[in-house]
Short mmCIF file of C-alpha atoms in Angstrom, two decimals:
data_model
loop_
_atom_site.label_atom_id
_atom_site.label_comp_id
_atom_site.label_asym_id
_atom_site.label_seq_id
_atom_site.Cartn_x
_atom_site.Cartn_y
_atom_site.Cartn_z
CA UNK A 1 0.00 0.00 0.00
CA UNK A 2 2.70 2.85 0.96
CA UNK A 3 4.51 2.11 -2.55
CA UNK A 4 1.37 2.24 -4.50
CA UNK A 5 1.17 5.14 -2.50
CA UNK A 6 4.29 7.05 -3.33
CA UNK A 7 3.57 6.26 -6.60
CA UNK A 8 0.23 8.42 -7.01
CA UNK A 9 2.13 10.90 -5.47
CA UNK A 10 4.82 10.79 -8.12
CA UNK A 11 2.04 11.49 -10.86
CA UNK A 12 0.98 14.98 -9.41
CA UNK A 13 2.23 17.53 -12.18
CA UNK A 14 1.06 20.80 -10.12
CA UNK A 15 3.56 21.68 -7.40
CA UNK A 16 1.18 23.74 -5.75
CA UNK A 17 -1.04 20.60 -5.14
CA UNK A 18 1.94 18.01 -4.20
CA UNK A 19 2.74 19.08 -0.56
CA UNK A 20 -1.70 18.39 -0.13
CA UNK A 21 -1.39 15.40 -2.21
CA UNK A 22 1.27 13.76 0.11
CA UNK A 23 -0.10 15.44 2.98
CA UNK A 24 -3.61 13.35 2.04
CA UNK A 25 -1.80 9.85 1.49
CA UNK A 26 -0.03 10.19 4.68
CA UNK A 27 -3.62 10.26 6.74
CA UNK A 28 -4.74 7.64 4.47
CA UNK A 29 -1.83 5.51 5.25
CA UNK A 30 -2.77 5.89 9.18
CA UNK A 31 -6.09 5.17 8.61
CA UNK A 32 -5.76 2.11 6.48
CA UNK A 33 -2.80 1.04 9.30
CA UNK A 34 -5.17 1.13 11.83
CA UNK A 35 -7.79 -0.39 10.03
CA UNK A 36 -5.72 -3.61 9.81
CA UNK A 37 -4.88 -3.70 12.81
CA UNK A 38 -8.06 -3.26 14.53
CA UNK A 39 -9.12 -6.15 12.10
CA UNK A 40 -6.58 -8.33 13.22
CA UNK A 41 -7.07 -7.99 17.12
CA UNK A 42 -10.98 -7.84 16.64
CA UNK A 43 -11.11 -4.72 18.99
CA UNK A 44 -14.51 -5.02 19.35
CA UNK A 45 -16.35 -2.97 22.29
CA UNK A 46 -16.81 -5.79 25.42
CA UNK A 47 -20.95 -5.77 25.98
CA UNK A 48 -20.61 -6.31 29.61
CA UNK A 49 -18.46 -2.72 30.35
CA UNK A 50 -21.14 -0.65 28.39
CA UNK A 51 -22.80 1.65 31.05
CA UNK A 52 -25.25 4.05 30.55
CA UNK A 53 -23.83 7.70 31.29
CA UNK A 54 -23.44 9.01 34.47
CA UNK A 55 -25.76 11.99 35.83
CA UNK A 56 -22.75 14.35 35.17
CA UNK A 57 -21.65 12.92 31.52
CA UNK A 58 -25.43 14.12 30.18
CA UNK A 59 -26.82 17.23 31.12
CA UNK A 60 -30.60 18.24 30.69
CA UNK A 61 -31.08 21.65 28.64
CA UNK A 62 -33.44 23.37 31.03
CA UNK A 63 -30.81 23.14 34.11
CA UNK A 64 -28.79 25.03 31.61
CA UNK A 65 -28.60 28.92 33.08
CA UNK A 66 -29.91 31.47 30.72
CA UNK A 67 -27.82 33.53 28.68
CA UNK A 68 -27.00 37.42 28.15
CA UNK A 69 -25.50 36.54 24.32
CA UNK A 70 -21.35 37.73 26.00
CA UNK A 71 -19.78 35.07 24.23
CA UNK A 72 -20.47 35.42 20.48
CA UNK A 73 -16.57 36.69 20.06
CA UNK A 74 -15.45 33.27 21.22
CA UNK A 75 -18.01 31.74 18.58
CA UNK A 76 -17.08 30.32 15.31
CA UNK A 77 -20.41 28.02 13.15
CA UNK A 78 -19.26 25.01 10.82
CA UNK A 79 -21.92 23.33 8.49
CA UNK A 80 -20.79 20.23 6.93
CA UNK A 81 -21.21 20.95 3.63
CA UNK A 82 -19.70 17.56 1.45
CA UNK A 83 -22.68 15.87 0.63
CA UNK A 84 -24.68 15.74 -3.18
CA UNK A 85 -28.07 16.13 -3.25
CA UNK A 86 -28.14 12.80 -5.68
CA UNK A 87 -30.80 10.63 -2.96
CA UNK A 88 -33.17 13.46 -3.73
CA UNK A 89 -32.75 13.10 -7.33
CA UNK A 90 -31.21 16.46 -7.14
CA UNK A 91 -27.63 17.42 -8.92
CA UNK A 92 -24.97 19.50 -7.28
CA UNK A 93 -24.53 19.93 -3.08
CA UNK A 94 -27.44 18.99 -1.45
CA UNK A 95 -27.09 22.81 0.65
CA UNK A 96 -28.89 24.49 -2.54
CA UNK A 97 -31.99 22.56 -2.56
CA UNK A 98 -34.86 24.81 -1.70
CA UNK A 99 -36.56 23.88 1.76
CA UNK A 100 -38.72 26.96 2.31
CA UNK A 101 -40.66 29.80 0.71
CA UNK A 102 -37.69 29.75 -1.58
CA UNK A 103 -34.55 29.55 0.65
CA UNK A 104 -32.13 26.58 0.29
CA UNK A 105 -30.53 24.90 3.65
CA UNK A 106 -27.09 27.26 2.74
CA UNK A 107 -29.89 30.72 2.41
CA UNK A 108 -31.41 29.38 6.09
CA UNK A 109 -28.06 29.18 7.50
CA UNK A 110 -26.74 32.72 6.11
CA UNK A 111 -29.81 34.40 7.82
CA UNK A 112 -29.90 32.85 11.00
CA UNK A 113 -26.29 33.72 11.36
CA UNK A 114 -26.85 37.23 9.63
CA UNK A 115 -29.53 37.77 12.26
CA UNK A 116 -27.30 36.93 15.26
CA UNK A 117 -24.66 39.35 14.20
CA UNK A 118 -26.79 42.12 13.45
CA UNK A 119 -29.01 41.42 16.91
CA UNK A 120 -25.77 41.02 18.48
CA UNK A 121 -23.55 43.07 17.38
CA UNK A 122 -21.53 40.62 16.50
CA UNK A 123 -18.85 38.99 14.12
CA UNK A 124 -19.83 35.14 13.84
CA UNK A 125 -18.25 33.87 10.95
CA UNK A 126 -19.85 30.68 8.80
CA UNK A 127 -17.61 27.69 7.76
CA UNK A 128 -18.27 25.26 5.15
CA UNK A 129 -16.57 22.12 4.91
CA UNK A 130 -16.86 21.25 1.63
CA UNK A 131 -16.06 17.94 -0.52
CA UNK A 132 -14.72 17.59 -3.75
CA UNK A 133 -17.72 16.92 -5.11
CA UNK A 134 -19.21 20.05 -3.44
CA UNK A 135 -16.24 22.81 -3.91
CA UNK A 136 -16.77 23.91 -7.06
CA UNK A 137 -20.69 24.40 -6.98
CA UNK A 138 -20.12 26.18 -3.18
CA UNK A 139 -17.58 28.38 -4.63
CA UNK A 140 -19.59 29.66 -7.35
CA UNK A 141 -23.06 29.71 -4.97
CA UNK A 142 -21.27 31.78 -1.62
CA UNK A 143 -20.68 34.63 -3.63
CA UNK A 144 -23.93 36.40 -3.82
CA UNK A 145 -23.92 36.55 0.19
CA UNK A 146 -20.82 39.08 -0.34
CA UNK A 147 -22.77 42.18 0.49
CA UNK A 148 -24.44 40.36 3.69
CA UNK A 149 -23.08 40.64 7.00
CA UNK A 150 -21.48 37.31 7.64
CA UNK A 151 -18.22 36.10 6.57
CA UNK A 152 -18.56 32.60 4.65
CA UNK A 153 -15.02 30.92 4.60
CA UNK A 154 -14.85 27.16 2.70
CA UNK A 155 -12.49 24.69 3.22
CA UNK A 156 -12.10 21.08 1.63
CA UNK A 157 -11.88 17.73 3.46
CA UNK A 158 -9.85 15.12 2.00
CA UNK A 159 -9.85 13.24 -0.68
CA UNK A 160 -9.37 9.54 -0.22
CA UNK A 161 -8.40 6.70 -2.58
CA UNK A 162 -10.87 4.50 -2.25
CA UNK A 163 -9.55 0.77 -2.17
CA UNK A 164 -10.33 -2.76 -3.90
CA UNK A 165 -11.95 -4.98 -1.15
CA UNK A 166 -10.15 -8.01 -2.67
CA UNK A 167 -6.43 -7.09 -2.99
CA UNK A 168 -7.15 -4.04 -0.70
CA UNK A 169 -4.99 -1.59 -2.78
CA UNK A 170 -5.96 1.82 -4.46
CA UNK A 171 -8.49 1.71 -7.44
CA UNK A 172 -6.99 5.11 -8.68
CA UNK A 173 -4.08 4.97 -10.91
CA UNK A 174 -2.82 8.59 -10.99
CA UNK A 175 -3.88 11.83 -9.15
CA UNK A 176 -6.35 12.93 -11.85
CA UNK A 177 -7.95 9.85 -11.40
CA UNK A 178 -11.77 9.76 -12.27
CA UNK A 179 -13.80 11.07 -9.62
CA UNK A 180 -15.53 7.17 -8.89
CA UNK A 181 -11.86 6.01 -8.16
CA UNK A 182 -12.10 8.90 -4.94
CA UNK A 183 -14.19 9.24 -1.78
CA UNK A 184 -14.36 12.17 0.55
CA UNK A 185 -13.75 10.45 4.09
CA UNK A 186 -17.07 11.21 6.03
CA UNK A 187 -16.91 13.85 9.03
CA UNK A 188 -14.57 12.75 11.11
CA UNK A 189 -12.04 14.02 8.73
CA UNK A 190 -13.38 17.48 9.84
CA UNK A 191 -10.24 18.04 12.56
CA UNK A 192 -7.33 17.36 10.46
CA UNK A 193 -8.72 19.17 7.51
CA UNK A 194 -9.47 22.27 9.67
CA UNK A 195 -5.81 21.84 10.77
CA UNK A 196 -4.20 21.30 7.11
CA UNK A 197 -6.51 23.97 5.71
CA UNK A 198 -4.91 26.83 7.87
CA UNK A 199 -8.67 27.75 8.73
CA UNK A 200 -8.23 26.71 12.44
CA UNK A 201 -4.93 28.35 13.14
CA UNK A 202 -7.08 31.55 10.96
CA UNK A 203 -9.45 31.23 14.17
CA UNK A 204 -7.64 30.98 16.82
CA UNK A 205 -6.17 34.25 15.48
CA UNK A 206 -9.08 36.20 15.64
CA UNK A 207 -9.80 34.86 18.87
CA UNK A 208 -12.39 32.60 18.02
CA UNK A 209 -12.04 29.48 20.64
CA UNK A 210 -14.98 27.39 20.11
CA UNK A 211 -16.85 25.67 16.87
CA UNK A 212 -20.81 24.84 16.32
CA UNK A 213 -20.48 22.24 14.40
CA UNK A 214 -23.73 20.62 12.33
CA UNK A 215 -24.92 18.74 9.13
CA UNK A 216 -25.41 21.32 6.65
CA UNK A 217 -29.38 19.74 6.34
CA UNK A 218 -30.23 20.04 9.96
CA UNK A 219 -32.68 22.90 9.82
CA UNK A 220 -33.53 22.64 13.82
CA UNK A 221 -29.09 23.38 14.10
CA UNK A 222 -29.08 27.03 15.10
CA UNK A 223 -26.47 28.79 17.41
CA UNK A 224 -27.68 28.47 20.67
CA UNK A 225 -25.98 30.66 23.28
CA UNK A 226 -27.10 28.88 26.55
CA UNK A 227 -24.86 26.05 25.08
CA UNK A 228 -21.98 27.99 24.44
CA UNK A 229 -22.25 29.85 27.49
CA UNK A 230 -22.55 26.36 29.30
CA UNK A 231 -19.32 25.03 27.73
CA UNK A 232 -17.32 28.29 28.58
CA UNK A 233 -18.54 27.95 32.51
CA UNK A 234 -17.37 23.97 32.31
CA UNK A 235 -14.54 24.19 30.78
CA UNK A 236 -15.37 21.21 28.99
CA UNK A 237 -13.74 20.52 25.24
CA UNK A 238 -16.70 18.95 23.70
CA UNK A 239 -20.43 19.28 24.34
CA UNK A 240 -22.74 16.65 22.06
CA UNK A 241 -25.98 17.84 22.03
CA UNK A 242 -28.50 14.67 22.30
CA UNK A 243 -32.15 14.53 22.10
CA UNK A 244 -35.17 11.78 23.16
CA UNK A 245 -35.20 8.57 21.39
CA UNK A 246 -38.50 7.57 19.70
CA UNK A 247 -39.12 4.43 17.34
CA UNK A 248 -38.14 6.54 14.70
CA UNK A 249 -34.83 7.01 15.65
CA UNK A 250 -33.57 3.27 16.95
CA UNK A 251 -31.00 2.82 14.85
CA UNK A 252 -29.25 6.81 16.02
CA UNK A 253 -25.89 7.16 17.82
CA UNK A 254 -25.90 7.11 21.86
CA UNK A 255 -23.91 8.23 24.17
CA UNK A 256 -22.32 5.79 26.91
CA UNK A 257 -19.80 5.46 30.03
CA UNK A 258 -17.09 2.90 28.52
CA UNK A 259 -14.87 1.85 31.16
CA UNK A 260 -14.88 5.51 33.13
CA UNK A 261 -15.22 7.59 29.63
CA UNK A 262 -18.08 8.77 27.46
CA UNK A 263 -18.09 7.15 24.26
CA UNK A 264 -20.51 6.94 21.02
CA UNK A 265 -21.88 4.21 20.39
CA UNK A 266 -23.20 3.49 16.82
CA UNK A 267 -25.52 0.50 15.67
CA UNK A 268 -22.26 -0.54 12.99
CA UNK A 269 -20.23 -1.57 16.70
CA UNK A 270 -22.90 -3.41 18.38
CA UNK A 271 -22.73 -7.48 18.25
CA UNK A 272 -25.96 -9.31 16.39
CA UNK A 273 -27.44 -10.64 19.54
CA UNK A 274 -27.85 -7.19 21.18
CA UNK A 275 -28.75 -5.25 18.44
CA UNK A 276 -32.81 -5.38 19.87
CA UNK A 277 -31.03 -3.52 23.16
CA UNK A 278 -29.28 -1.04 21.57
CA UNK A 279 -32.49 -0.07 19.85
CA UNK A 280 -34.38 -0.81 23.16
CA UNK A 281 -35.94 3.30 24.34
CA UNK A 282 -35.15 2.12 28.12
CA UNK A 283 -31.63 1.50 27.83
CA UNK A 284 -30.51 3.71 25.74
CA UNK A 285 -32.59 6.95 25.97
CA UNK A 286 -30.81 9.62 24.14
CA UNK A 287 -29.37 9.64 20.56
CA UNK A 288 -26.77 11.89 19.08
CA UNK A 289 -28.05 15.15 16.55
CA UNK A 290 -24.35 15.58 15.64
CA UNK A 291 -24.75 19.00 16.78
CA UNK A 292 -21.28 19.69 18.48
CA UNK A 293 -19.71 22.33 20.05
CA UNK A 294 -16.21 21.61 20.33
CA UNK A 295 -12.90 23.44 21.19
CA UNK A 296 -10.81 24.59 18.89
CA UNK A 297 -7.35 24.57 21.03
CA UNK A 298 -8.40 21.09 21.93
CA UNK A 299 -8.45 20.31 18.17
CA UNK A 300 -5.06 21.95 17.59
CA UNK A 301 -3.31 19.81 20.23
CA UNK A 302 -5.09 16.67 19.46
CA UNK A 303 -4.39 16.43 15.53
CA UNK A 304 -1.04 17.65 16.13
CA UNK A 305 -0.05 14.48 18.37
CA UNK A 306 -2.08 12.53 16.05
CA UNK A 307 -3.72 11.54 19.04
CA UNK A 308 -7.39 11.27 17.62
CA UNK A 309 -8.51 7.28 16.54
CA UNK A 310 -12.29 7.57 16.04
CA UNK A 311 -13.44 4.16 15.11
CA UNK A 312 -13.61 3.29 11.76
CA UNK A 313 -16.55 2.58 9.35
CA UNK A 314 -15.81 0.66 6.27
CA UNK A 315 -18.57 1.13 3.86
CA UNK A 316 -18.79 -1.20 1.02
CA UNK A 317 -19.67 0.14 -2.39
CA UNK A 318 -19.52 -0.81 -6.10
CA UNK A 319 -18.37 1.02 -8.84
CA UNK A 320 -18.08 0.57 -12.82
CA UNK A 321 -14.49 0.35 -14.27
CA UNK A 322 -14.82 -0.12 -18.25
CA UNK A 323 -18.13 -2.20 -18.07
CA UNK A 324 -17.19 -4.27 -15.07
CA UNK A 325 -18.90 -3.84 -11.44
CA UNK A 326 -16.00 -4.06 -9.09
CA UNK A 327 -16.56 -4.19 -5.30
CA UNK A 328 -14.88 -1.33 -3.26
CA UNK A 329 -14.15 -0.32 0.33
CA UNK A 330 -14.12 2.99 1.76
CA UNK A 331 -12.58 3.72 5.31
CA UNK A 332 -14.84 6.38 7.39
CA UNK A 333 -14.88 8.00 10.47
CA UNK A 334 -17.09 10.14 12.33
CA UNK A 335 -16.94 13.77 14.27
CA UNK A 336 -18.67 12.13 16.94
CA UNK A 337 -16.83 9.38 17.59
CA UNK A 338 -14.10 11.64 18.71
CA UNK A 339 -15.25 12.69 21.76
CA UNK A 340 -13.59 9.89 23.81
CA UNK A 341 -10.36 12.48 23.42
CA UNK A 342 -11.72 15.31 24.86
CA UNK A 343 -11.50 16.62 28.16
CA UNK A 344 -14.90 17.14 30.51
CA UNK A 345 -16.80 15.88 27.14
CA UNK A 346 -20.50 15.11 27.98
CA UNK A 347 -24.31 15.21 26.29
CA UNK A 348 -26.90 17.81 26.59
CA UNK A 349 -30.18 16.26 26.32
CA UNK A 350 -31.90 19.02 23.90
CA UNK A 351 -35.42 19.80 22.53
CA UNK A 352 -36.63 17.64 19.81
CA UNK A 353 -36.66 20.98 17.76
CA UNK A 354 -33.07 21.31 17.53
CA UNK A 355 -32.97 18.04 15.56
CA UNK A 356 -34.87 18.79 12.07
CA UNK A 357 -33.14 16.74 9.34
CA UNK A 358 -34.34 16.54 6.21
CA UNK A 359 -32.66 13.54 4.64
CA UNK A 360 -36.13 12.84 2.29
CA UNK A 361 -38.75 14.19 0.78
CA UNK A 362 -40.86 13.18 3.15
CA UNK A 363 -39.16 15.01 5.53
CA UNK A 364 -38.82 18.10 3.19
CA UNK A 365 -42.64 17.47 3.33
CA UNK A 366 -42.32 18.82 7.31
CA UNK A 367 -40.20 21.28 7.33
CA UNK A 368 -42.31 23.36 4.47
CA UNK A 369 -45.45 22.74 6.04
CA UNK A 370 -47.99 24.84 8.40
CA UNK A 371 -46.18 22.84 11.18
CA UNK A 372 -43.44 25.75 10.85
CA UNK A 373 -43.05 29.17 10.63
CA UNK A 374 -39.78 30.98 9.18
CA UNK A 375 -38.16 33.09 11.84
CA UNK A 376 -34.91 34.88 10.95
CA UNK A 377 -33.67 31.88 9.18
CA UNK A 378 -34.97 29.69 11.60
CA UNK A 379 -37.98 27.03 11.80
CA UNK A 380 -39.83 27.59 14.38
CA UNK A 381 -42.93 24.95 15.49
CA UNK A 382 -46.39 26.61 15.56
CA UNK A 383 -47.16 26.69 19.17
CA UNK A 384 -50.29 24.66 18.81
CA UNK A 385 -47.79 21.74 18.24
CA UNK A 386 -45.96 22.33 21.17
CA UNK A 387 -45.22 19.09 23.55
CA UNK A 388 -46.55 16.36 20.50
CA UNK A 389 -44.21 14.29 18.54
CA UNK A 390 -44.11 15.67 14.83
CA UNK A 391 -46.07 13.50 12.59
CA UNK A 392 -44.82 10.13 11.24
CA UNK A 393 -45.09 10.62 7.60
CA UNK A 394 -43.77 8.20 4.98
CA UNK A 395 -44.26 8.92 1.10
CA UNK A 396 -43.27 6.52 -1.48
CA UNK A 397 -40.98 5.74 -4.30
CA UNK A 398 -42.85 8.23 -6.56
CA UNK A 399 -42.52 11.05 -4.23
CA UNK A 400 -38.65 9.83 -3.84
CA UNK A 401 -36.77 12.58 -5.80
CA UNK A 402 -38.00 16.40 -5.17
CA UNK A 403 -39.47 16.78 -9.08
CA UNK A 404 -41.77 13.94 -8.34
CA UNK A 405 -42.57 15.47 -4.71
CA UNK A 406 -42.67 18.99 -6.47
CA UNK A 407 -45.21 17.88 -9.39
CA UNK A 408 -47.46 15.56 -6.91
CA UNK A 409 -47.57 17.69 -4.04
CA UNK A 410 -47.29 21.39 -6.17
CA UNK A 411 -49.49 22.97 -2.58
CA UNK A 412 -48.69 21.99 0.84
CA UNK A 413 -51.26 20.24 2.74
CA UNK A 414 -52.36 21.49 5.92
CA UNK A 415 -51.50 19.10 8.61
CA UNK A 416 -51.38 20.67 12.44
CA UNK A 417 -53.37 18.12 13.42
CA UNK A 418 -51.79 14.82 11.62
CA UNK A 419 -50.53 12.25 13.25
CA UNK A 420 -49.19 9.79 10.58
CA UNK A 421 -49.63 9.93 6.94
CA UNK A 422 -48.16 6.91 4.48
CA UNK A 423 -48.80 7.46 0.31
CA UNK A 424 -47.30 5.02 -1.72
CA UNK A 425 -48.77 5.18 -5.89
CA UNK A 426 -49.12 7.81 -8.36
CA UNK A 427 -50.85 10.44 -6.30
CA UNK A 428 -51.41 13.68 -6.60
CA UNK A 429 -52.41 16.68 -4.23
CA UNK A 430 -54.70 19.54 -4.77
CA UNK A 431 -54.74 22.98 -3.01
CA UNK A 432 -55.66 23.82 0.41
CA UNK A 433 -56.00 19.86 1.31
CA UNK A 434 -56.09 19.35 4.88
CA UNK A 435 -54.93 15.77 7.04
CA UNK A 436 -55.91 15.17 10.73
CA UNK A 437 -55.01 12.04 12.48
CA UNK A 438 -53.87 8.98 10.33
CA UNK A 439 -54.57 9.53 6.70
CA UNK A 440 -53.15 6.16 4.76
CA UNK A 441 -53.68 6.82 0.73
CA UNK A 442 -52.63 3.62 -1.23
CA UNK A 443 -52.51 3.67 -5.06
CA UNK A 444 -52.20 0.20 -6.97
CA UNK A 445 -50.07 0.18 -10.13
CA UNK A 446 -51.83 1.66 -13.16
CA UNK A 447 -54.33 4.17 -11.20
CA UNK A 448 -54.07 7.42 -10.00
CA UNK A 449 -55.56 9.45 -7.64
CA UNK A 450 -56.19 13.28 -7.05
CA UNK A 451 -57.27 14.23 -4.14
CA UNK A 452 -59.21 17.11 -4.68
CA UNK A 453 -58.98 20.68 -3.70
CA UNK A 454 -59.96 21.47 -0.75
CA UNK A 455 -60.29 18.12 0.74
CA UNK A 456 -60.47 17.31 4.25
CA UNK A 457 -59.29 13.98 5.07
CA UNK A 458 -59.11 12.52 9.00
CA UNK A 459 -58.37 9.01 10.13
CA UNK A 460 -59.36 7.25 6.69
CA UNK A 461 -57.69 5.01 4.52
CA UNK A 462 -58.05 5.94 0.65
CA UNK A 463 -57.39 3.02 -2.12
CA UNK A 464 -59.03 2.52 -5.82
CA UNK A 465 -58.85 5.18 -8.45
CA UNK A 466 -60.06 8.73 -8.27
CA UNK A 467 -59.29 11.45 -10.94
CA UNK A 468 -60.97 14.78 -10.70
CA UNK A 469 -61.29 16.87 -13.95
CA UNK A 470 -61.89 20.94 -13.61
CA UNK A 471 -64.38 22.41 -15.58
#
């Protein structure tokens, strides 16, 4: 592996790009290390010594003191901003898809920061760690928030080679490489490339000492100063915020005391035969949002003694080379995993409103509904919702990418009062439709149904064919 290395190395033409290059294929070569080695010895996590936290390794939110807003100069925000919009059916970073009344996630972000500064007074700059699949698009899209008041810096995480599973050497062949023959190396690359970049040390500089960090499609992730205010008074390096498990989220992170240190836990580490446990709401009561505030000297030090090993995540994938499928392996890590390394690290069990993904349409379904109401940048629930789980909905394969959401579903329904809604079939919404309870509308193959506008549908189950013309 080093010598096929070296040799990718050797076919870099662009001096500027070599010292990065080598820089890159040094971290892989740790990572890959350490993935054999963990392979070898099995180092898998002992059942037995998993605890659940102690009272003082997860915090509740509303013991949290309230906050006068002092520490904003301390405050730096991060989005992680690597991922395509592709499982939407959209092309290009997923930040740019519109979510709401014509904002994208990246527009939401800008504004809630925006509004802090201006509120505040403040200086709060916005980081994007970018991918290369994302840098080029981001570049182009940041500019027309030039004459806003926020400073938007981007950065790029690594690039990876990803490996064959069988011989377990690189699939790329020289530096320029196709794109397929690449991988950016999930989140946890996020320390070292803040480090390599220069944009840490840029930081530190201006005084900045902690980092928000959140997935750029978490609309609920908004500064919150309570937080930061908490993590100044502790002293602690790392603050995961964590919110109530439901059946929704089984399969979600959690936080647990590991032999006398807070760990995550994901469902990848946990044997076969306790896999029902790990899910189980009793046990494990908290997942993680991957909202983390983290800080930044800690970062410095750590990547510097190459002391942070998050656990690694090999995700299998297959990729075309000539007209040949050829099974692949890509070695991930996590941001959260990290927190093992940092001193005073612990949870603070948050609102479910601070965790507002939208990884689906379905969930982009939500977040533009009359459930919410655009604040500043911000979602904010209507306060008729307030103390209820948000609705269970679940839309099918038509509704999968966001022009088949957009063309079946052109005006939001109103749904305050739903519960759980499930569509599967070509269906199509009309204007001003309203869902209460559990609305279940099931399509076979070859009919359609409009539901018509105006409609008012509570606790029923619609099937069969029903087309509505206007005359």
């Amino acid at each position: 592996m080093r010598n096929a290395l070296n040799n990718l190395a050797d076919t870099v033409e662009n001096p500027d790009h070599q010292q990065r290059f080598e820089n890159e294929m040094d971290s892989f070569f740790a990572l890959f290390r350490r993935y054999l080695a963990d392979k070898a010895s099995g180092s898998t996590l002992d059942w037995e010594k998993i605890k659940s936290p102690s009272p003082n390794e997860v915090v509740q939110y509303n013991s949290l003191n309230e906050s006068a807003a002092t520490n904003l100069s301390k405050l730096a925000v991060l989005k992680l901003n690597g991922g395509l919009g592709t499982s939407m059916g959209c092309v290009g970073p997923k930040s740019v898809i519109e979510v709401r009344d014509g904002n994208t996630f990246l527009d939401l972000s800008v504004r809630q920061i925006e509004h802090l500064n201006r509120k505040y007074d403040a200086d709060v700059p916005l980081l994007l760690m970018n991918s290369f699949n994302t840098d080029n698009d981001t570049a182009k899209i940041i500019k027309k928030y030039q004459g806003h008041r926020i400073r938007v810096k981007t950065f790029n995480q690594s690039r990876f080679p990803r490996i064959y599973k069988d011989s377990l050497l690189p699939v790329p062949d020289s530096y320029d490489d196709e794109l397929d023959s690449w991988y950016p190396p999930g989140h946890g690359d996020l320390f070292e490339s803040l480090v390599q970049s220069g944009e840490l040390d840029a930081l530190l500089a201006q005084g900045r000492e902690i980092l928000f960090v959140s997935n750029g499609d978490n609309l609920g992730a908004t500064v919150d100063t309570k937080i930061l205010d908490h993590m100044i008074e502790t002293g602690a390096e790392y603050i995961m915020e964590l919110t109530n498990k439901t059946r929704a989220d089984v399969k979600g992170g959690t936080l647990i005391n590991y032999e006398g240190s807070v760990r995550l836990l994901e469902i990848a580490q946990v044997p076969k035969e306790h896999v029902e446990e790990f899910k189980s709401i009793k046990k494990f009561k908290y997942f993680n949002t991957n909202n983390l505030w983290i800080n930044l000297r800690a970062i410095k030090k750590l990547v510097e003694h190459n002391a942070i090993e998050a656990e690694i995540i090999p995700n299998q994938k297959t990729i075309s080379k000539g007209n040949v499928d050829i099974n692949v392996l890509q070695l991930e890590t996590a941001v959260g995993a990290a927190i093992r390394h940092f001193q005073g690290a612990h949870g603070v069990v948050v609102p479910r409103s601070r965790f507002l993904p939208v990884k689906t349409c379905s969930d982009l379904l939500l977040v533009k509904s009359d459930l919410f109401f655009l604040e500043h940048g911000a979602l904010k629930l209507d306060p008729t919702r307030d103390g209820f789980a948000n609705p269970l909905i679940k839309l099918g394969s038509h509704f999968k990418k966001v022009s088949g959401f957009q063309s079946r579903v052109p005006h939001m329904p109103k749904i305050l009062e739903l519960d759980h809604l499930t569509i599967t079939g070509n269906v199509t919404l009309g204007r001003g439709v309203t869902l209460k309870g559990t609305v279940i509308i099931v399509c076979n193959d070859g009919d359609k149904i409009d539901i018509p506008n105006g409609s008012i549908l509570e606790n029923v189950v619609v099937t069969g064919n029903l087309t509505i013309l206007e005359h």
